[in-house]
Coordinates of C-alpha atoms in Angstrom, one line a residue:
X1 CA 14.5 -33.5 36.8
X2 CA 17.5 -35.5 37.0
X3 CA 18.5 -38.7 35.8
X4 CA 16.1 -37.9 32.6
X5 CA 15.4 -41.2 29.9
X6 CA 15.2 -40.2 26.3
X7 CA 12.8 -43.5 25.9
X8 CA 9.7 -44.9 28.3
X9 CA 10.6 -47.6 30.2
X10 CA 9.8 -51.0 28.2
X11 CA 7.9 -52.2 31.1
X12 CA 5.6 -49.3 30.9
X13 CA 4.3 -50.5 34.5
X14 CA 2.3 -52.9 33.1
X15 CA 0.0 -50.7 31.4
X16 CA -0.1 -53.0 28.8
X17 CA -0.7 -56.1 30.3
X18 CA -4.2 -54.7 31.7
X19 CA -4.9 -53.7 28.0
X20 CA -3.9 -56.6 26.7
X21 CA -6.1 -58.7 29.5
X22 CA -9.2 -56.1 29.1
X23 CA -9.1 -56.8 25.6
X24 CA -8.1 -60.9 25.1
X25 CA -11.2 -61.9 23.1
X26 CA -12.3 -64.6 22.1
X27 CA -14.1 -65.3 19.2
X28 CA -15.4 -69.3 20.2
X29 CA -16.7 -67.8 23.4
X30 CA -18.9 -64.6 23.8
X31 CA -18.1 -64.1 27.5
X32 CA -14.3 -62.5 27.8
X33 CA -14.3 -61.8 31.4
X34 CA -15.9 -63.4 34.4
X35 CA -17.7 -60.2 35.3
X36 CA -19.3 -60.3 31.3
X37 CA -20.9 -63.8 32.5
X38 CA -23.3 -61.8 34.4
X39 CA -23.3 -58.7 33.2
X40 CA -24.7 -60.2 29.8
X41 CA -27.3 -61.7 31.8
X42 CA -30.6 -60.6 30.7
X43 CA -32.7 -58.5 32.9
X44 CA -36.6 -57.9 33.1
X45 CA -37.7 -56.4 30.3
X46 CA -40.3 -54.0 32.2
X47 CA -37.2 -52.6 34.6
X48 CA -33.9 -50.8 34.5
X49 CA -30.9 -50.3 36.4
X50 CA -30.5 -46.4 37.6
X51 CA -26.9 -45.1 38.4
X52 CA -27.4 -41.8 41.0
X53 CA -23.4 -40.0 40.6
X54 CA -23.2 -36.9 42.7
X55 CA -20.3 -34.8 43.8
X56 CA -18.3 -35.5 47.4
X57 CA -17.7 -33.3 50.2
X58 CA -14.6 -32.3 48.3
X59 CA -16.0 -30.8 45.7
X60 CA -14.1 -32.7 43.5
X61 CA -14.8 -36.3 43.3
X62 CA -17.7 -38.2 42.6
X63 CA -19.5 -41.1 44.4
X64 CA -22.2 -42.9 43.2
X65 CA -25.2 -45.5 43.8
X66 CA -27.9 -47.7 41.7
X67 CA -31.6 -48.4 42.5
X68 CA -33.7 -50.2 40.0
X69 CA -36.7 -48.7 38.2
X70 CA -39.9 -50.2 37.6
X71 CA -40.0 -47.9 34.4
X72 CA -38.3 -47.5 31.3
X73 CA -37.6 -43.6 30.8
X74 CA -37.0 -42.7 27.7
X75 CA -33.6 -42.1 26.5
X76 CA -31.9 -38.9 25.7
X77 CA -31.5 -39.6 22.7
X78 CA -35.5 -40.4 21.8
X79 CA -36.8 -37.7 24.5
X80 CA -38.9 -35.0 23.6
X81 CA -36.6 -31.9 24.6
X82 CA -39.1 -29.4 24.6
X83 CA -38.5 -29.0 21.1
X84 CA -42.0 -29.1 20.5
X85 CA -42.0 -25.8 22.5
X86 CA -40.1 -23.9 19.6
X87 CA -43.3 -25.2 17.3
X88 CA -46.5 -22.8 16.8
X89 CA -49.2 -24.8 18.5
X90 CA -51.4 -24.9 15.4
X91 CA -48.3 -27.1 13.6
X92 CA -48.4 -29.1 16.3
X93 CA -52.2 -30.2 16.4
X94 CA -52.1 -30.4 12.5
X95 CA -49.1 -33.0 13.0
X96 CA -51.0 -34.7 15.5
X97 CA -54.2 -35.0 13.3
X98 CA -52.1 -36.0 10.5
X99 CA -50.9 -39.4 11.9
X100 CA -52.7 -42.7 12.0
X101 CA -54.7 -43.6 14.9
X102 CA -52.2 -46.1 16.4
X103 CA -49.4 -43.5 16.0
X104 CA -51.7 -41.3 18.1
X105 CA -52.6 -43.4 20.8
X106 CA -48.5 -44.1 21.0
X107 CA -47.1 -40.8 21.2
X108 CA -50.0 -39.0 23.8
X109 CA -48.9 -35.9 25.1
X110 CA -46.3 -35.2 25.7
X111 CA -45.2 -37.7 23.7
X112 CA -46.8 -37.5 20.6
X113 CA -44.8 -37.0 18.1
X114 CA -42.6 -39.6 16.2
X115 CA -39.7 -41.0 17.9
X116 CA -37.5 -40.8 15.1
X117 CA -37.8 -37.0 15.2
X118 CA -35.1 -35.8 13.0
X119 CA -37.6 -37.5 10.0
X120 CA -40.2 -34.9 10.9
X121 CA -39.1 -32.3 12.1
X122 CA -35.8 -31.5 10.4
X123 CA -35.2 -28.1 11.1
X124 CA -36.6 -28.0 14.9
X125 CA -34.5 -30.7 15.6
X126 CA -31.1 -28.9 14.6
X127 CA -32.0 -27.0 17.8
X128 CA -30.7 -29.7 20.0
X129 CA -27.1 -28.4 18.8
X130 CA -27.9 -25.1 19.9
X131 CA -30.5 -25.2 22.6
X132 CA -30.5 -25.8 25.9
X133 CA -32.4 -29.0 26.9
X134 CA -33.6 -27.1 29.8
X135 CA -33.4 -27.6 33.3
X136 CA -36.7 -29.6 33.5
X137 CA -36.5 -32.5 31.9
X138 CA -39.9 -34.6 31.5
X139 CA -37.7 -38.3 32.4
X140 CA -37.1 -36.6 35.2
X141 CA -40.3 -36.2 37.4
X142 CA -40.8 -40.1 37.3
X143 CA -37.6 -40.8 38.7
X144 CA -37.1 -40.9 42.8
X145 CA -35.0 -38.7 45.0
X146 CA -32.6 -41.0 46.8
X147 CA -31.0 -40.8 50.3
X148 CA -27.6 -40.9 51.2
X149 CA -24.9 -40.7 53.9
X150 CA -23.9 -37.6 53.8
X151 CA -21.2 -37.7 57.1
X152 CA -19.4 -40.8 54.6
X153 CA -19.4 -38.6 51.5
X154 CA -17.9 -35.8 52.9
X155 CA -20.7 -33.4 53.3
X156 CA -21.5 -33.4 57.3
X157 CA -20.0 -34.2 60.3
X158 CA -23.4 -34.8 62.3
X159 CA -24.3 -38.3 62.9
X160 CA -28.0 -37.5 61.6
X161 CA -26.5 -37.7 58.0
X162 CA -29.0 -38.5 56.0
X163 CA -29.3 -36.2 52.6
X164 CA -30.7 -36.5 49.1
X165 CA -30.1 -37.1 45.4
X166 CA -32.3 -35.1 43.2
X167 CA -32.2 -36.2 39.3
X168 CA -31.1 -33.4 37.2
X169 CA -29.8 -35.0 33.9
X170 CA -30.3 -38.5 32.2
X171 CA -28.0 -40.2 30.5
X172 CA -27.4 -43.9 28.4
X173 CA -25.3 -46.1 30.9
X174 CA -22.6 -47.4 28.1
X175 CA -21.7 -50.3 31.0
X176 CA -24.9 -52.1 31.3
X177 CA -26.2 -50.9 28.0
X178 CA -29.6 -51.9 27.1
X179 CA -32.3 -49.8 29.0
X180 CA -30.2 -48.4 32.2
X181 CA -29.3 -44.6 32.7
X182 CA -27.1 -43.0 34.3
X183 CA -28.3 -39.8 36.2
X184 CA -26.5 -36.6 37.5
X185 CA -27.4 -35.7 40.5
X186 CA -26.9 -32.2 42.9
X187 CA -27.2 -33.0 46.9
X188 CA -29.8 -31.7 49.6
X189 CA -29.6 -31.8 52.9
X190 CA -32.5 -33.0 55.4
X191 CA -34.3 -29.7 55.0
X192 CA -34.0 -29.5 51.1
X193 CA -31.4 -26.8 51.3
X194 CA -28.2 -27.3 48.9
X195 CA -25.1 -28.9 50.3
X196 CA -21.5 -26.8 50.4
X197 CA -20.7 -28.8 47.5
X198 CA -23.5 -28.3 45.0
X199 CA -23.3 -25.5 43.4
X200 CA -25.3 -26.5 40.2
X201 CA -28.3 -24.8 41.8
X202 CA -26.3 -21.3 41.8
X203 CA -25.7 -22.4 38.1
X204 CA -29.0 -22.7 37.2
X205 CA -30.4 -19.8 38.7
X206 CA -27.5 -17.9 36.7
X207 CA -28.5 -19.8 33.3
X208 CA -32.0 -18.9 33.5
X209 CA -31.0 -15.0 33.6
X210 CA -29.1 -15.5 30.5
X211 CA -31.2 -17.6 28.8
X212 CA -31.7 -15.4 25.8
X213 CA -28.0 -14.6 25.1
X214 CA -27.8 -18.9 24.2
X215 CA -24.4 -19.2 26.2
X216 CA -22.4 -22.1 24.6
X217 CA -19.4 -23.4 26.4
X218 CA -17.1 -26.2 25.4
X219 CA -14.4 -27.7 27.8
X220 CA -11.2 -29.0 27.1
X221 CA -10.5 -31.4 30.3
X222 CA -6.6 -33.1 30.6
X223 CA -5.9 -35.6 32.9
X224 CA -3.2 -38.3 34.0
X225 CA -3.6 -42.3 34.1
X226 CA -1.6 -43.1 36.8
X227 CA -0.6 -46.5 38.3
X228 CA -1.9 -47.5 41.4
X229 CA 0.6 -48.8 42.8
X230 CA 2.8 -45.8 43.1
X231 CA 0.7 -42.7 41.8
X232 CA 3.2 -42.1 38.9
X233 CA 2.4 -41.6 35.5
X234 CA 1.4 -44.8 33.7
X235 CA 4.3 -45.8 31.5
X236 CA 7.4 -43.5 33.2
X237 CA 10.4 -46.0 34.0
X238 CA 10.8 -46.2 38.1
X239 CA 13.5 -44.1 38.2
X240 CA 13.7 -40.7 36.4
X241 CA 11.6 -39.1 33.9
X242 CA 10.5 -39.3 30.3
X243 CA 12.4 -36.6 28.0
X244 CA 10.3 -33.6 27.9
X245 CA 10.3 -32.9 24.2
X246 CA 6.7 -32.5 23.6
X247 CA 6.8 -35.4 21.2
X248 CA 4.1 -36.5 23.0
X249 CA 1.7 -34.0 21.6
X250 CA -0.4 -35.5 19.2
X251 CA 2.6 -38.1 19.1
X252 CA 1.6 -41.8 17.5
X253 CA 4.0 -44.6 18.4
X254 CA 4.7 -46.7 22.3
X255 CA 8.1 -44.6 22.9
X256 CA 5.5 -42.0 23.1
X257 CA 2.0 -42.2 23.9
X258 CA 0.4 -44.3 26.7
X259 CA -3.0 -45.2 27.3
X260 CA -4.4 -44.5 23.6
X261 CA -6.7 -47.9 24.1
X262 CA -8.4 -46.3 27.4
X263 CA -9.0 -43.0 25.8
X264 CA -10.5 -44.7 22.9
X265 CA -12.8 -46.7 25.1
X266 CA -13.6 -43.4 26.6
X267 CA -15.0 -41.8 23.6
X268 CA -17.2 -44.3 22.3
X269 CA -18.7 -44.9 26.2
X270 CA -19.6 -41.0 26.4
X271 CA -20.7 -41.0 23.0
X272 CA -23.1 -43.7 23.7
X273 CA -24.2 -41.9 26.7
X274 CA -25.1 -38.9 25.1
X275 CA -22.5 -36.9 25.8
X276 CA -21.0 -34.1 23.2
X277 CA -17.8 -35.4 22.8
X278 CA -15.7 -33.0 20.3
X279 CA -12.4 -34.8 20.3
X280 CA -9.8 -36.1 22.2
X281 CA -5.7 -36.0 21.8
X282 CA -2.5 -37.1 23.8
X283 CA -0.8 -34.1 25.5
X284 CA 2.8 -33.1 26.1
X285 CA 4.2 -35.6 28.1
X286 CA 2.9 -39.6 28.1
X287 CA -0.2 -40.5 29.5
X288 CA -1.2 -37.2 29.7
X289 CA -4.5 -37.0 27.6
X290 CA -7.0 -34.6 26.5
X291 CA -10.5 -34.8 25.8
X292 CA -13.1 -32.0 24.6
X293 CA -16.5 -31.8 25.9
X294 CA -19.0 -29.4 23.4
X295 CA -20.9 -27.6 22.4
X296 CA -22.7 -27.6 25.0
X297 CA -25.7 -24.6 25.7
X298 CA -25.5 -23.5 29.5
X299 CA -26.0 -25.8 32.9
X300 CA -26.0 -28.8 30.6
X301 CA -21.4 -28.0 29.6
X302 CA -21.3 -28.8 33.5
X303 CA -23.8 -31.9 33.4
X304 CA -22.0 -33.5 30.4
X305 CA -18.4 -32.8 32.0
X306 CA -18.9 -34.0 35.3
X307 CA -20.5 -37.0 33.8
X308 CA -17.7 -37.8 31.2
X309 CA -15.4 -37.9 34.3
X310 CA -17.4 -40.4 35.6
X311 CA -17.3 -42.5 33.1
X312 CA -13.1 -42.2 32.2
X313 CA -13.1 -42.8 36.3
X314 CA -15.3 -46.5 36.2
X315 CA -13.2 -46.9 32.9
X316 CA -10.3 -46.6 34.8
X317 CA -11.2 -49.3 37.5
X318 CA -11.6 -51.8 34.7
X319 CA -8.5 -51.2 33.1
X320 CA -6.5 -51.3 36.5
X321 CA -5.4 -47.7 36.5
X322 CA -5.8 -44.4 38.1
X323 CA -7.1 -41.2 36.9
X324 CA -5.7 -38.2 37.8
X325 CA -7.3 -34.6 37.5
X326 CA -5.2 -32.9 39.8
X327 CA -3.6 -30.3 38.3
X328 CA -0.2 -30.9 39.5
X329 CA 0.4 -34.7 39.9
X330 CA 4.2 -34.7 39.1
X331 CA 6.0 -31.7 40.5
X332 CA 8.1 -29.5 38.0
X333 CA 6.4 -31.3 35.2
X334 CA 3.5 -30.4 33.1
X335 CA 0.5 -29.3 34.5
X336 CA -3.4 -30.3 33.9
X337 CA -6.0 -27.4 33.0
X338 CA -9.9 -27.6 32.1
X339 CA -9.5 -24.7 29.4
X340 CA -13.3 -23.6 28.5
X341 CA -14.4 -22.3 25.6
X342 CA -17.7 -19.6 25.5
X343 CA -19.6 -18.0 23.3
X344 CA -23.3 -15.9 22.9
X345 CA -25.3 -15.1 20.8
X346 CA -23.6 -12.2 20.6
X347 CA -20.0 -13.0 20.2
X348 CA -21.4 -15.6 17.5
X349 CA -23.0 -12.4 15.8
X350 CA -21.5 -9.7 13.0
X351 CA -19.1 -8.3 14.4
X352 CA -18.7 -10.3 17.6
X353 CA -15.3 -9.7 18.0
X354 CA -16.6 -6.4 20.1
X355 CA -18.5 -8.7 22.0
X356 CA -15.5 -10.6 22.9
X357 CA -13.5 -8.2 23.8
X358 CA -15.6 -6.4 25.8
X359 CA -16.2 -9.9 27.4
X360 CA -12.3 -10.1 28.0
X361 CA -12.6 -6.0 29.7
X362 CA -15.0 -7.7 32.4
X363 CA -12.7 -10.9 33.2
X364 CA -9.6 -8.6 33.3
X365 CA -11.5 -6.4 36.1
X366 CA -13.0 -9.5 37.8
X367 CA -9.6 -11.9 37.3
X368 CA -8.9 -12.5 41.1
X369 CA -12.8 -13.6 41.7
X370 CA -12.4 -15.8 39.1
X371 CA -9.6 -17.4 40.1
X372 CA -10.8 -18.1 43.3
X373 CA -13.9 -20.8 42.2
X374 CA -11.6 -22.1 39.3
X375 CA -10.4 -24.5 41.5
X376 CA -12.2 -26.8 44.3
X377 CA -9.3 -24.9 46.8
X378 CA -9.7 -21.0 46.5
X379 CA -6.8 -20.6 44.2
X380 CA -4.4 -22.9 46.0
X381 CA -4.4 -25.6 43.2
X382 CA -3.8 -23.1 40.5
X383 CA -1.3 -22.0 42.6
X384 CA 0.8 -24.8 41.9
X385 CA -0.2 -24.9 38.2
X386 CA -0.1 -21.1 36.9
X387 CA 3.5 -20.5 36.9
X388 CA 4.2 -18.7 34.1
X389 CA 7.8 -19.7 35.0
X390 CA 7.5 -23.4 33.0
X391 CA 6.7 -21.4 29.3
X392 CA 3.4 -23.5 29.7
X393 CA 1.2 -21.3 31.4
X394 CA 0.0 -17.6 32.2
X395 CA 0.6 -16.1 35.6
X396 CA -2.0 -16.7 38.6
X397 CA -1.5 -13.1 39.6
X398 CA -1.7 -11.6 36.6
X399 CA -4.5 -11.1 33.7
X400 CA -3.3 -11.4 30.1
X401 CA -5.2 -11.8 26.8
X402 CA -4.0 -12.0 23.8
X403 CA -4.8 -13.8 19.9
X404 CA -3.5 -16.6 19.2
X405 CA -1.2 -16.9 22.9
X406 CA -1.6 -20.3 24.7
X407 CA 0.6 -18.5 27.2
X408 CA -2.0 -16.1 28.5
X409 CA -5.0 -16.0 30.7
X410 CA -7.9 -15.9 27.9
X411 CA -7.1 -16.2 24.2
X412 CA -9.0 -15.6 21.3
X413 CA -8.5 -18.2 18.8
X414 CA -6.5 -16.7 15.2
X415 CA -9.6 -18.2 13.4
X416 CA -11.6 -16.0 15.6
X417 CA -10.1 -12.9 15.0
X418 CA -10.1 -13.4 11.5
X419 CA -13.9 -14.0 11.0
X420 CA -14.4 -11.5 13.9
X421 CA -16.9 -13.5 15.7
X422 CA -17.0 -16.5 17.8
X423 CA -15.6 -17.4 20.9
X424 CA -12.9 -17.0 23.5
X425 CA -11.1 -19.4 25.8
X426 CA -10.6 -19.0 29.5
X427 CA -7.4 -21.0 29.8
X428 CA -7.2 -20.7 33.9
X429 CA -9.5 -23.2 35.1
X430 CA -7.8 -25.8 36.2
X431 CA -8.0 -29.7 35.5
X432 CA -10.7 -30.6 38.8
X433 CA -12.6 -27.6 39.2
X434 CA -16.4 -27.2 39.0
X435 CA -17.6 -26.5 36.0
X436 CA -20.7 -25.6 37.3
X437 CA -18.7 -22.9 39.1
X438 CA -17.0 -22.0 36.1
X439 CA -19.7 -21.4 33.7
X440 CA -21.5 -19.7 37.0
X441 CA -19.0 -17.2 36.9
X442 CA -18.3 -17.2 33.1
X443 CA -21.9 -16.0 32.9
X444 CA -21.7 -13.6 35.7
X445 CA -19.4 -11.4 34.7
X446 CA -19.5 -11.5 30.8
X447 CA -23.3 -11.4 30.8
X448 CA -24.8 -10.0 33.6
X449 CA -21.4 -7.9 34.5
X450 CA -22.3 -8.8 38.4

């Protein structure tokens, strides 16, 4: 770490330029861009555009497709959510009855009930903070299960490549707006049999066990914007390094931060999709950024996360930068991580603090397990990033846990300890893994104690 700059190189790679192009409105003209001359370009009213993402072969990126749908499925946002499942039946009929005839020729089952939900049922609807969706979604059965080439994605080396896309999770597409979706998909191979990559299925099957307990997970996902000309941090001069001071944490001026417009963006496009975004915050050095997925109850924490990376990824391409969740992009610098926060009913309880901490007992015995599926390598990318040597991290061979430590393997927030219920973060994943792996085994062992 030689030849360290106390300041960020003025040029900041041209980081600003592309801002400053992405953003040169102008007011006398409603198209900014070439590309918004046709993406403003009205489309059939009666059809929508459908974006299929799926994980790769590498178990950490995603690819994705469209296909156009003859329907309009109804947003999340306006969908039923099997919330009318936590209603007696007899409340339901008497709602139904209650409404005019138009209003019950509109919403047949099972979409009878108002759209504007929250105005009828108040209290049922809170549920959506703390219920799953489920795993069934009723958008879903109308929408088709698409092929793909699974030898270019990664997934097979046979020349008879063809696999499949089924829809799992529907979301608003905040780059064509209007009616189109984007959808999360897992992978199948020719036989309907899961790919080596998709382990959402195994994170499902998991869920349902645990259904009861109301598993809530939030995850805190860092990342890197990187130039693409040379893979280095967006904003480091060319030569050297940035002064590691940690002035970047949290840090508001250009001599410290990078990339605030692009995180910005990023928010508002994933809250427009649907997502559960908490909040988001630069990190220790420039262009390092956080974001926080969450709540989120069960498969739906790995849904929403894998989709938020989609979206910062096509965010990226527009802005002419790179993102970066490897965990260890600049060597001897600071590293990425995908701390997860989780909770049950039970930790959530009186008196969950026992709850926790027996919850911390089973991770301690199961620590080397774990760290084997928190990253898309067995271990070997946490490798590089658990150190314990940089004062940033806990050790990869070792289980700590402590209140209040951000320098040991699962911490239990002060807050926490105080009220003596709530939650506990796992602070070992790292930056790309699966979260559907994660909450897999987060579930596992705390829950089930398999």
């Amino acid at each position: 770490m030689d030849n360290t700059i106390v300041v960020i190189d003025h040029r900041r790679n041209d980081f600003e330029k592309r801002v400053r192009i992405a953003n040169d409105n102008n007011d006398n003209n409603p198209v900014h861009s070439p590309m918004d001359k046709y993406l403003t370009l009205p489309t059939p009213k009666d059809k929508c555009v459908a974006t299929y993402v799926w994980i790769d072969g590498t178990g950490e990126y995603l690819r994705s497709k469209e296909t156009t749908l003859n329907h309009i499925p109804i947003k999340p946002k306006d969908k039923f959510e099997h919330i009318m499942d936590k209603i007696e039946e007899k409340i339901r009929q008497e709602t139904f009855e209650s409404m005019s005839y138009s209003q019950q020729n509109k919403y047949l089952p099972p979409y009878y009930c108002p759209r504007n939900l929250e105005n009828t049922y108040k209290i049922e609807c809170k549920l959506r903070r703390t219920r799953n969706r489920d795993s069934f979604d009723e958008n879903l059965k109308d929408l088709p299960i698409l092929s793909f080439d699974g030898k270019a994605s990664g997934l097979t080396k046979r020349n008879s490549s063809d696999m499949y896309l089924i829809p799992r999770a529907i979301y608003g597409d905040p780059f064509k707006r209007g009616n189109n979706i984007l959808v999360m998909c897992d992978t199948y191979t020719h036989r309907m049999e899961p790919t080596r990559t998709n382990h959402r299925y195994k994170c499902a099957a998991t869920y349902n066990k645990c259904r009861e307990h109301e598993p809530w997970f939030g995850v805190e996902q860092e990342f890197y914007i990187l130039n693409p000309t040379d893979s280095r941090p967006a904003g480091w001069p060319k030569c050297g390094f940035p002064r590691l001071s940690h002035q970047s944490y949290c840090g508001l001026g250009a001599n410290k931060v990078v990339g605030r417009e692009l995180v910005e963006a990023h928010y508002r496009c994933c809250l427009h999709a649907g997502i559960p975004m908490w909040g988001t915050n630069p990190e220790l050095v420039p262009s390092q950024w956080e974001y926080q997925v969450g709540p989120s109850v069960g498969i739906d924490a790995g849904d929403d996360v894998w989709m938020s990376r989609y979206i910062l990824n096509i965010l990226g391409e527009k802005f002419g930068v790179v993102i970066s969740f490897d965990p260890k992009p600049v060597a001897n610098w600071v590293s990425s991580g995908a701390h997860i926060n989780f909770s049950t009913l039970a930790t959530r309880g009186v008196n969950g603090i026992s709850a926790i901490q027996r919850g911390i007992k089973r991770l301690a015995a199961f620590h080397e397990r774990h760290i084997q599926v928190y990253d898309p390598r067995g271990g070997l990318d946490n490798k590089k990033r658990l150190t314990a040597d940089t004062g940033l991290t806990s050790a990869i061979d070792k289980f700590t846990a402590g209140i209040a430590d951000r320098l040991v393997s699962v911490r239990i927030p002060r807050m926490v300890a105080e009220d003596k219920c709530g939650f506990l973060e796992d602070r070992r994943p790292a930056s790309n893994s699966d979260p559907y792996r994660v909450i897999n085994a987060l579930m596992s062992t705390v829950i089930l104690n398999e």
